[in-house]
Short mmCIF file of C-alpha atoms in Angstrom, two decimals:
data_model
loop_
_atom_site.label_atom_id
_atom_site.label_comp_id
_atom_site.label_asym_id
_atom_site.label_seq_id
_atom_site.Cartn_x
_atom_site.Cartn_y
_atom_site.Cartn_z
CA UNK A 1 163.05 -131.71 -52.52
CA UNK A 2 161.03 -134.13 -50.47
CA UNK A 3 163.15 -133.99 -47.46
CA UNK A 4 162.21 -129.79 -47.52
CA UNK A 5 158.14 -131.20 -48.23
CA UNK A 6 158.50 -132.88 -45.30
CA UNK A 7 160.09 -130.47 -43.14
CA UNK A 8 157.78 -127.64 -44.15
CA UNK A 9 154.75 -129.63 -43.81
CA UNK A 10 155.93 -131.21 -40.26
CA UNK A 11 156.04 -127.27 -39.20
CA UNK A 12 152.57 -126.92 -40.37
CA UNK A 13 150.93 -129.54 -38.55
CA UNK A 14 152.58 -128.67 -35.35
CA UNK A 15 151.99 -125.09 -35.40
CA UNK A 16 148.81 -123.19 -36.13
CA UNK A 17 148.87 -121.16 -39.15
CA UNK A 18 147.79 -124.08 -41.36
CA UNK A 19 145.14 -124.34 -39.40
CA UNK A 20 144.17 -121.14 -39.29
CA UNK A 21 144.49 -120.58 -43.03
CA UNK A 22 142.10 -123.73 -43.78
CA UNK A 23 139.45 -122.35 -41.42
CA UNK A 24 139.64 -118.64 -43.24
CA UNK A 25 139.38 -120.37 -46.45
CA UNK A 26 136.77 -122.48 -45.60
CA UNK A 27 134.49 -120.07 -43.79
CA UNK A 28 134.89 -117.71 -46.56
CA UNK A 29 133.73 -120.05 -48.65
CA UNK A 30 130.69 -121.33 -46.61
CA UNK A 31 129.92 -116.97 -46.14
CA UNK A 32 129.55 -117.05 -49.92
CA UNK A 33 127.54 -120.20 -50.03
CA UNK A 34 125.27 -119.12 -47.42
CA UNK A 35 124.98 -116.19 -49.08
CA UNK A 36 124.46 -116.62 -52.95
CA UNK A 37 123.26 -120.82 -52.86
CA UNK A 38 121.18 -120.47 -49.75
CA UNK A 39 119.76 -117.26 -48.67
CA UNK A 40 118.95 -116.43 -52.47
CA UNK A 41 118.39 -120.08 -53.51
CA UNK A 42 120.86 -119.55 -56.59
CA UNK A 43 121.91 -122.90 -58.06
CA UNK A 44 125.63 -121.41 -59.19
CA UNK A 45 128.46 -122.22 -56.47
CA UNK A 46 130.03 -120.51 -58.72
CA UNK A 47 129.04 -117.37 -57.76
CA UNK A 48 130.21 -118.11 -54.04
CA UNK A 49 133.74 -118.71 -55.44
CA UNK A 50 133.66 -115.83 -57.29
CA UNK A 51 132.54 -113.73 -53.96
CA UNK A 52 135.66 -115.42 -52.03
CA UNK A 53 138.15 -114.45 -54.77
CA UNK A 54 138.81 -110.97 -52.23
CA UNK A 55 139.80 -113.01 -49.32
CA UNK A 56 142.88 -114.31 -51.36
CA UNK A 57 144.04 -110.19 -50.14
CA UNK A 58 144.63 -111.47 -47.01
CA UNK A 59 144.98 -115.39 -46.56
CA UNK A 60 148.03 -115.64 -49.11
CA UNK A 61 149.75 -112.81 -47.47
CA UNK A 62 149.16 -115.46 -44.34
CA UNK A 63 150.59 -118.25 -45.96
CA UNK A 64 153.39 -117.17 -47.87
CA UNK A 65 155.22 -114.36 -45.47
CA UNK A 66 157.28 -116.12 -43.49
CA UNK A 67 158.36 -119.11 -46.01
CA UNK A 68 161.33 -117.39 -47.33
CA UNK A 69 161.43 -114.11 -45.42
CA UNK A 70 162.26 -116.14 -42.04
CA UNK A 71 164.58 -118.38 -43.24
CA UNK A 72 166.82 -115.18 -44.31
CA UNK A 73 166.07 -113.48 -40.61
CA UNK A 74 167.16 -116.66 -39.03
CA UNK A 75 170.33 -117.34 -40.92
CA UNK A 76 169.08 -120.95 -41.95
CA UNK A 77 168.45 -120.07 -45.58
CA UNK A 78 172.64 -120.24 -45.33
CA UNK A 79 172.47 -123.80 -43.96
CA UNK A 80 169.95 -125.06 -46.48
CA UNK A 81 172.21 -124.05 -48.93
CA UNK A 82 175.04 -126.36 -47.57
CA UNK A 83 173.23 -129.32 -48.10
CA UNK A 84 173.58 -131.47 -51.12
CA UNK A 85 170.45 -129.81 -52.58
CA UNK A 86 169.73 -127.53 -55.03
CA UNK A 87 168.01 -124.11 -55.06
CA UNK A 88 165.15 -125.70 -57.29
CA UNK A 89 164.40 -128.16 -54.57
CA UNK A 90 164.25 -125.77 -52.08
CA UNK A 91 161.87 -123.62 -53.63
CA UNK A 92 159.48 -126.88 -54.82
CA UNK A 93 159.93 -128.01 -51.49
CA UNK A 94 158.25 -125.09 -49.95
CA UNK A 95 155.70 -124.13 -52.44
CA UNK A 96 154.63 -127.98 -52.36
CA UNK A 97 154.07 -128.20 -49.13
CA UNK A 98 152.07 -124.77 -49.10
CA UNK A 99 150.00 -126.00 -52.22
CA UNK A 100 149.16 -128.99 -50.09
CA UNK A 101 147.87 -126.60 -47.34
CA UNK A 102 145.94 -124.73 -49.74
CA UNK A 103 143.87 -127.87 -51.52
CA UNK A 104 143.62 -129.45 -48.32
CA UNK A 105 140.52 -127.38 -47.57
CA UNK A 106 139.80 -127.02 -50.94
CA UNK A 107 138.85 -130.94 -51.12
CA UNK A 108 135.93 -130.03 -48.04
CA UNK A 109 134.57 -127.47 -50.10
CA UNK A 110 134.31 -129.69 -53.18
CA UNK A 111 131.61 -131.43 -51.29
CA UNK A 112 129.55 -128.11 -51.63
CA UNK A 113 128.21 -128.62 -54.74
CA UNK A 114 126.96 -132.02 -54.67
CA UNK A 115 125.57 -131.65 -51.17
CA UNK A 116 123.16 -128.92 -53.00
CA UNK A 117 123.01 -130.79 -56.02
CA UNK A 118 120.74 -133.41 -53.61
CA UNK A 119 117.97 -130.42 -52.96
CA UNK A 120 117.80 -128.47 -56.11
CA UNK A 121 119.02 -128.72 -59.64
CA UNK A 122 122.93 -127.73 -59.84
CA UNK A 123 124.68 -127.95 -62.95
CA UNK A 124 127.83 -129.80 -61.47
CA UNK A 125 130.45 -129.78 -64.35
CA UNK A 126 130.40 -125.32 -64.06
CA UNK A 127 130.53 -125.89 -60.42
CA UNK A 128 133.30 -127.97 -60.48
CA UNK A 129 135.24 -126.85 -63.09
CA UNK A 130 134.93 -123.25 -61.36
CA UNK A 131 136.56 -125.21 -58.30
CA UNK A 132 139.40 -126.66 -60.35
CA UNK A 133 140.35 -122.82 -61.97
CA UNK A 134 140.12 -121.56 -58.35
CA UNK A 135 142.57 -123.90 -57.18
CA UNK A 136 144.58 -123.20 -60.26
CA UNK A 137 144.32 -119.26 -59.35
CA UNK A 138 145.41 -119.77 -55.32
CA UNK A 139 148.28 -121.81 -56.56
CA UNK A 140 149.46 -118.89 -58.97
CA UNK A 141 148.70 -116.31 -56.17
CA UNK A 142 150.75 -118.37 -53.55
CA UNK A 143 153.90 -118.07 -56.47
CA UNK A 144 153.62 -114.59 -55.97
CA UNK A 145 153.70 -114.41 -52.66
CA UNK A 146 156.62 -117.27 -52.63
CA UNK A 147 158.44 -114.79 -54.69
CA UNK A 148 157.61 -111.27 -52.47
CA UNK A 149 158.89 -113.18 -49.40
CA UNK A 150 161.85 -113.94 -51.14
CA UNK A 151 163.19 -110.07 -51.56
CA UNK A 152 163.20 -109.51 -47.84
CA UNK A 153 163.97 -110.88 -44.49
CA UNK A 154 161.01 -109.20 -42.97
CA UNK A 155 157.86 -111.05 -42.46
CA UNK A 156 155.92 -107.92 -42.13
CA UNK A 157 157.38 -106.08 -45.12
CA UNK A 158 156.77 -109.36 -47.33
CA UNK A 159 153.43 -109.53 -45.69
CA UNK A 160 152.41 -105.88 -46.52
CA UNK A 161 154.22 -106.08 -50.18
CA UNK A 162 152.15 -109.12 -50.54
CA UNK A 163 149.16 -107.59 -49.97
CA UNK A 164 149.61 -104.28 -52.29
CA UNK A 165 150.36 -106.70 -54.73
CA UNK A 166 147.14 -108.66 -54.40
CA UNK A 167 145.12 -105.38 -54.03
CA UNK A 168 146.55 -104.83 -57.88
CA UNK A 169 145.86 -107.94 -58.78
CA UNK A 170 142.56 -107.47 -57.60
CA UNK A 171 141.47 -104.10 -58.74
CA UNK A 172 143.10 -104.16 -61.75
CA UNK A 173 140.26 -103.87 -64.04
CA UNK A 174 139.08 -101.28 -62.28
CA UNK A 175 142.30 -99.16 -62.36
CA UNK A 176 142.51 -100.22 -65.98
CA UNK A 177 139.37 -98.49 -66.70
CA UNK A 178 140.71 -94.97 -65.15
CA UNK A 179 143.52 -94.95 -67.59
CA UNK A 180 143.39 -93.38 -70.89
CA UNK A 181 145.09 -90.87 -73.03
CA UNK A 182 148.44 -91.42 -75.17
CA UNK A 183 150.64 -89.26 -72.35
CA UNK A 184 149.25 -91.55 -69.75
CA UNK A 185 149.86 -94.46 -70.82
CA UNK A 186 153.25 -94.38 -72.21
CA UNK A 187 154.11 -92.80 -68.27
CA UNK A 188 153.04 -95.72 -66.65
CA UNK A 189 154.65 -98.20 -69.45
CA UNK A 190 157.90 -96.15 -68.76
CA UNK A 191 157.06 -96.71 -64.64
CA UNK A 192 156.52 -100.46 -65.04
CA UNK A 193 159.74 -100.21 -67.10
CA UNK A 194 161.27 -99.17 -64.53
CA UNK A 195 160.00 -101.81 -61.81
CA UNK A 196 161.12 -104.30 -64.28
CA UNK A 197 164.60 -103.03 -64.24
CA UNK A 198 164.95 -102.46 -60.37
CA UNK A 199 163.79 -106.31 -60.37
CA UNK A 200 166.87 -107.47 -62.93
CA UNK A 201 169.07 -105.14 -60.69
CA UNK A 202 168.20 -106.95 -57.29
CA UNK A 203 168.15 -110.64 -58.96
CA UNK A 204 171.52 -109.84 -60.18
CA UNK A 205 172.95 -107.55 -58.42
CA UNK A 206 174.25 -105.59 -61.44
CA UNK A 207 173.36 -102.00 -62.59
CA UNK A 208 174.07 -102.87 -65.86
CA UNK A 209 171.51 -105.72 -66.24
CA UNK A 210 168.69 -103.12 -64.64
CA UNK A 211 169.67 -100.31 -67.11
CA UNK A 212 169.95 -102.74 -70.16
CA UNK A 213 166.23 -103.78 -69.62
CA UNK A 214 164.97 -100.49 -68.90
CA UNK A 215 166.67 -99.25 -72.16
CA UNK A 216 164.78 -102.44 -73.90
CA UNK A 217 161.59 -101.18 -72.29
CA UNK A 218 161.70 -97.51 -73.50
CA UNK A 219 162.99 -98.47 -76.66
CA UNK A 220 159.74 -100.84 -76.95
CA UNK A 221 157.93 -98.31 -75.84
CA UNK A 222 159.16 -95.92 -78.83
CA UNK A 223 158.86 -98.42 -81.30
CA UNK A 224 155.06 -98.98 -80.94
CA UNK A 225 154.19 -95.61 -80.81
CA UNK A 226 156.20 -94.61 -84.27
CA UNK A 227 154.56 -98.12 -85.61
CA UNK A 228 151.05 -97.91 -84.60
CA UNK A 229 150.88 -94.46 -82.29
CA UNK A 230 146.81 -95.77 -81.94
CA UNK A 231 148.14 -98.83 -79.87
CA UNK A 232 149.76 -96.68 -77.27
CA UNK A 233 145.91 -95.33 -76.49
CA UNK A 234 144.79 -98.54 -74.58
CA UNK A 235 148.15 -100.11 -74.00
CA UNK A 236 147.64 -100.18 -70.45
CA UNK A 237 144.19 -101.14 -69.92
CA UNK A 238 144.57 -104.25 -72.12
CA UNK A 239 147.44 -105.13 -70.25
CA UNK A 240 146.31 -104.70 -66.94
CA UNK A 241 143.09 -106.70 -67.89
CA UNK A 242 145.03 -109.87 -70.23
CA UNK A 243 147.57 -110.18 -67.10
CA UNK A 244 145.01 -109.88 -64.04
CA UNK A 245 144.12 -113.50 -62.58
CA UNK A 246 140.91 -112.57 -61.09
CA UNK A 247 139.90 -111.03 -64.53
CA UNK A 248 140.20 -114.89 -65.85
CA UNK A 249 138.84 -116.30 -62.89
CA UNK A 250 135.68 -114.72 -63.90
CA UNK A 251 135.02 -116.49 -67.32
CA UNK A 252 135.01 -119.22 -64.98
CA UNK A 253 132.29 -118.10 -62.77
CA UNK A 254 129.93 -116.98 -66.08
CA UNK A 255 130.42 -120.99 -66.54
CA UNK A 256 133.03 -121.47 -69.46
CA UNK A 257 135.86 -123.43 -68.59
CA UNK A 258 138.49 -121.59 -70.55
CA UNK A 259 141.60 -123.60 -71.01
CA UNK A 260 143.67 -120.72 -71.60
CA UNK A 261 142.91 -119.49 -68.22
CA UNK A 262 144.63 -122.69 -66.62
CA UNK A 263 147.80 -122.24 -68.86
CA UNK A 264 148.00 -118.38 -67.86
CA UNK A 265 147.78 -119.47 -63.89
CA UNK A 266 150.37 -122.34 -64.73
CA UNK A 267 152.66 -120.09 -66.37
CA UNK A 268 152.04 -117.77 -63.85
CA UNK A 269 153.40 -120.15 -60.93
CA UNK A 270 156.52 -121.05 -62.93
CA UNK A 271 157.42 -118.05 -64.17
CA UNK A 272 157.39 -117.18 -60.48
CA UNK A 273 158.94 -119.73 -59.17
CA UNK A 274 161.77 -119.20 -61.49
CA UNK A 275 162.17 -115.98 -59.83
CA UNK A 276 162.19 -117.59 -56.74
CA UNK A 277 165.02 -119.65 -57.43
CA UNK A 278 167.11 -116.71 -58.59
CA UNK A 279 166.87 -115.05 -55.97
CA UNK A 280 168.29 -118.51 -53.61
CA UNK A 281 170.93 -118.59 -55.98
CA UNK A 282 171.63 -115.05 -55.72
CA UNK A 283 171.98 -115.67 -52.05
CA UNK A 284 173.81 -118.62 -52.06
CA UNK A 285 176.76 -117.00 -54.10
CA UNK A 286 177.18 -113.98 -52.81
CA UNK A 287 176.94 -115.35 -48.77
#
């Protein structure tokens, strides 16, 4: 695993898209400070984190495309995988060195808060324990990412997936809010069913595997709604809302460090990276 840390992070620091991504993040950032500490002399830096949270749209899409995705268009994901290594490493390896480029910045901006702590009255432990959930949230976000480049050798299809995903992520309150009705909601159970099974059918490869969890899924589904039909009513919106990162990353920014909210993000990134490695090992045994 360190031997891939270092390689990855040796192709950050001579190329530019580390670079780039720690300027984005940090000018976001300073836009929202500017912004909400500055222009309307709020005390919260909170608030200017919360304001970035869209930008993670775009800059993870950035970071995470090609760290997978090229490796398969180049052929050298087959090489990696004749070294004395093991998938697990690889995948560490990578994310690692992308977490590294991601609280690299981070560690400027924590200098925010006590810079306008010195001309105004700043309640630092909120600010900072907003900064520590936001790095938790990035590194959860970059997981995903990790895992969408992963399922395709095109940087520009894992790029675009990326960012539909994040849009999701993002708006998911909102689209939670638009659902409602019994019919409704057991469609779109059934739909993410179905999502869930075309995912066990490409990490194994078998048609049984994706029909056998989509059978699980629909038969969950039925279950509920001849247990408790009334659940089935906001099954969906609950969901959407328990499972969407931002959502937690808010409780944050009202200024209550919620513990559970850093468990969800680490689950989040392993539960992700465990994909990740699934689909190397996929790769590795069937050539």
């Amino acid at each position: 695993m360190k031997a891939i840390f270092k390689h990855e992070l040796s192709l950050y620091s001579h190329g530019l898209l580390a670079y780039v991504f720690g300027a984005f993040l940090l000018e976001f950032i300073g836009l929202g400070a500017m912004l909400y500490n500055i222009n309307r002399a709020v005390a919260n830096f909170e608030y200017a984190l919360g304001s970035f949270c869209i930008g993670f749209i775009a800059l993870v899409p950035l970071l995470t495309m090609r760290v997978v995705a090229e490796e398969k268009k180049q052929k050298t994901d087959q090489l990696l995988s004749l070294l004395p290594i093991t998938s697990t490493d690889i995948v560490l390896g990578k994310y690692f060195a992308m977490a590294l480029v991601f609280i690299a910045p981070m560690l400027v901006a924590c200098v925010y808060p006590f810079i306008f702590s010195l001309y105004g009255d700043v309640y630092l432990p909120s600010a900072y324990g907003a900064l520590i959930a936001f790095v938790f949230l990035g590194l959860a976000l970059i997981s995903i990412g990790m895992f969408i480049s992963s399922l395709t050798e095109s940087q520009g299809m894992a790029a675009g997936l990326c960012v539909a995903a994040m849009l999701l992520c993002y708006y998911a309150s909102s689209l939670a809010d638009q659902i409602s009705g019994k019919f409704v909601n057991v469609v779109v159970l059934l739909v993410l069913g179905g999502l869930l099974a075309l995912l066990a059918n490409k990490l194994t490869a078998s048609g049984l595997a994706g029909g056998t969890v989509f059978a699980l899924c629909a038969a969950a589904v039925a279950a509920v709604g001849m247990a408790k039909p009334s659940l089935l009513e906001s099954a969906v919106p609950t969901l959407m809302k328990t499972l969407s990162p931002f959502e937690r990353f808010y409780t944050f920014v009202n200024g209550v460090f919620d513990v559970t909210g850093i468990v969800y993000y680490i689950s989040v990134a392993v539960f992700f990276l465990f994909l990740c490695v699934q689909c190397w090992e996929k790769k590795r045994y069937n050539g």
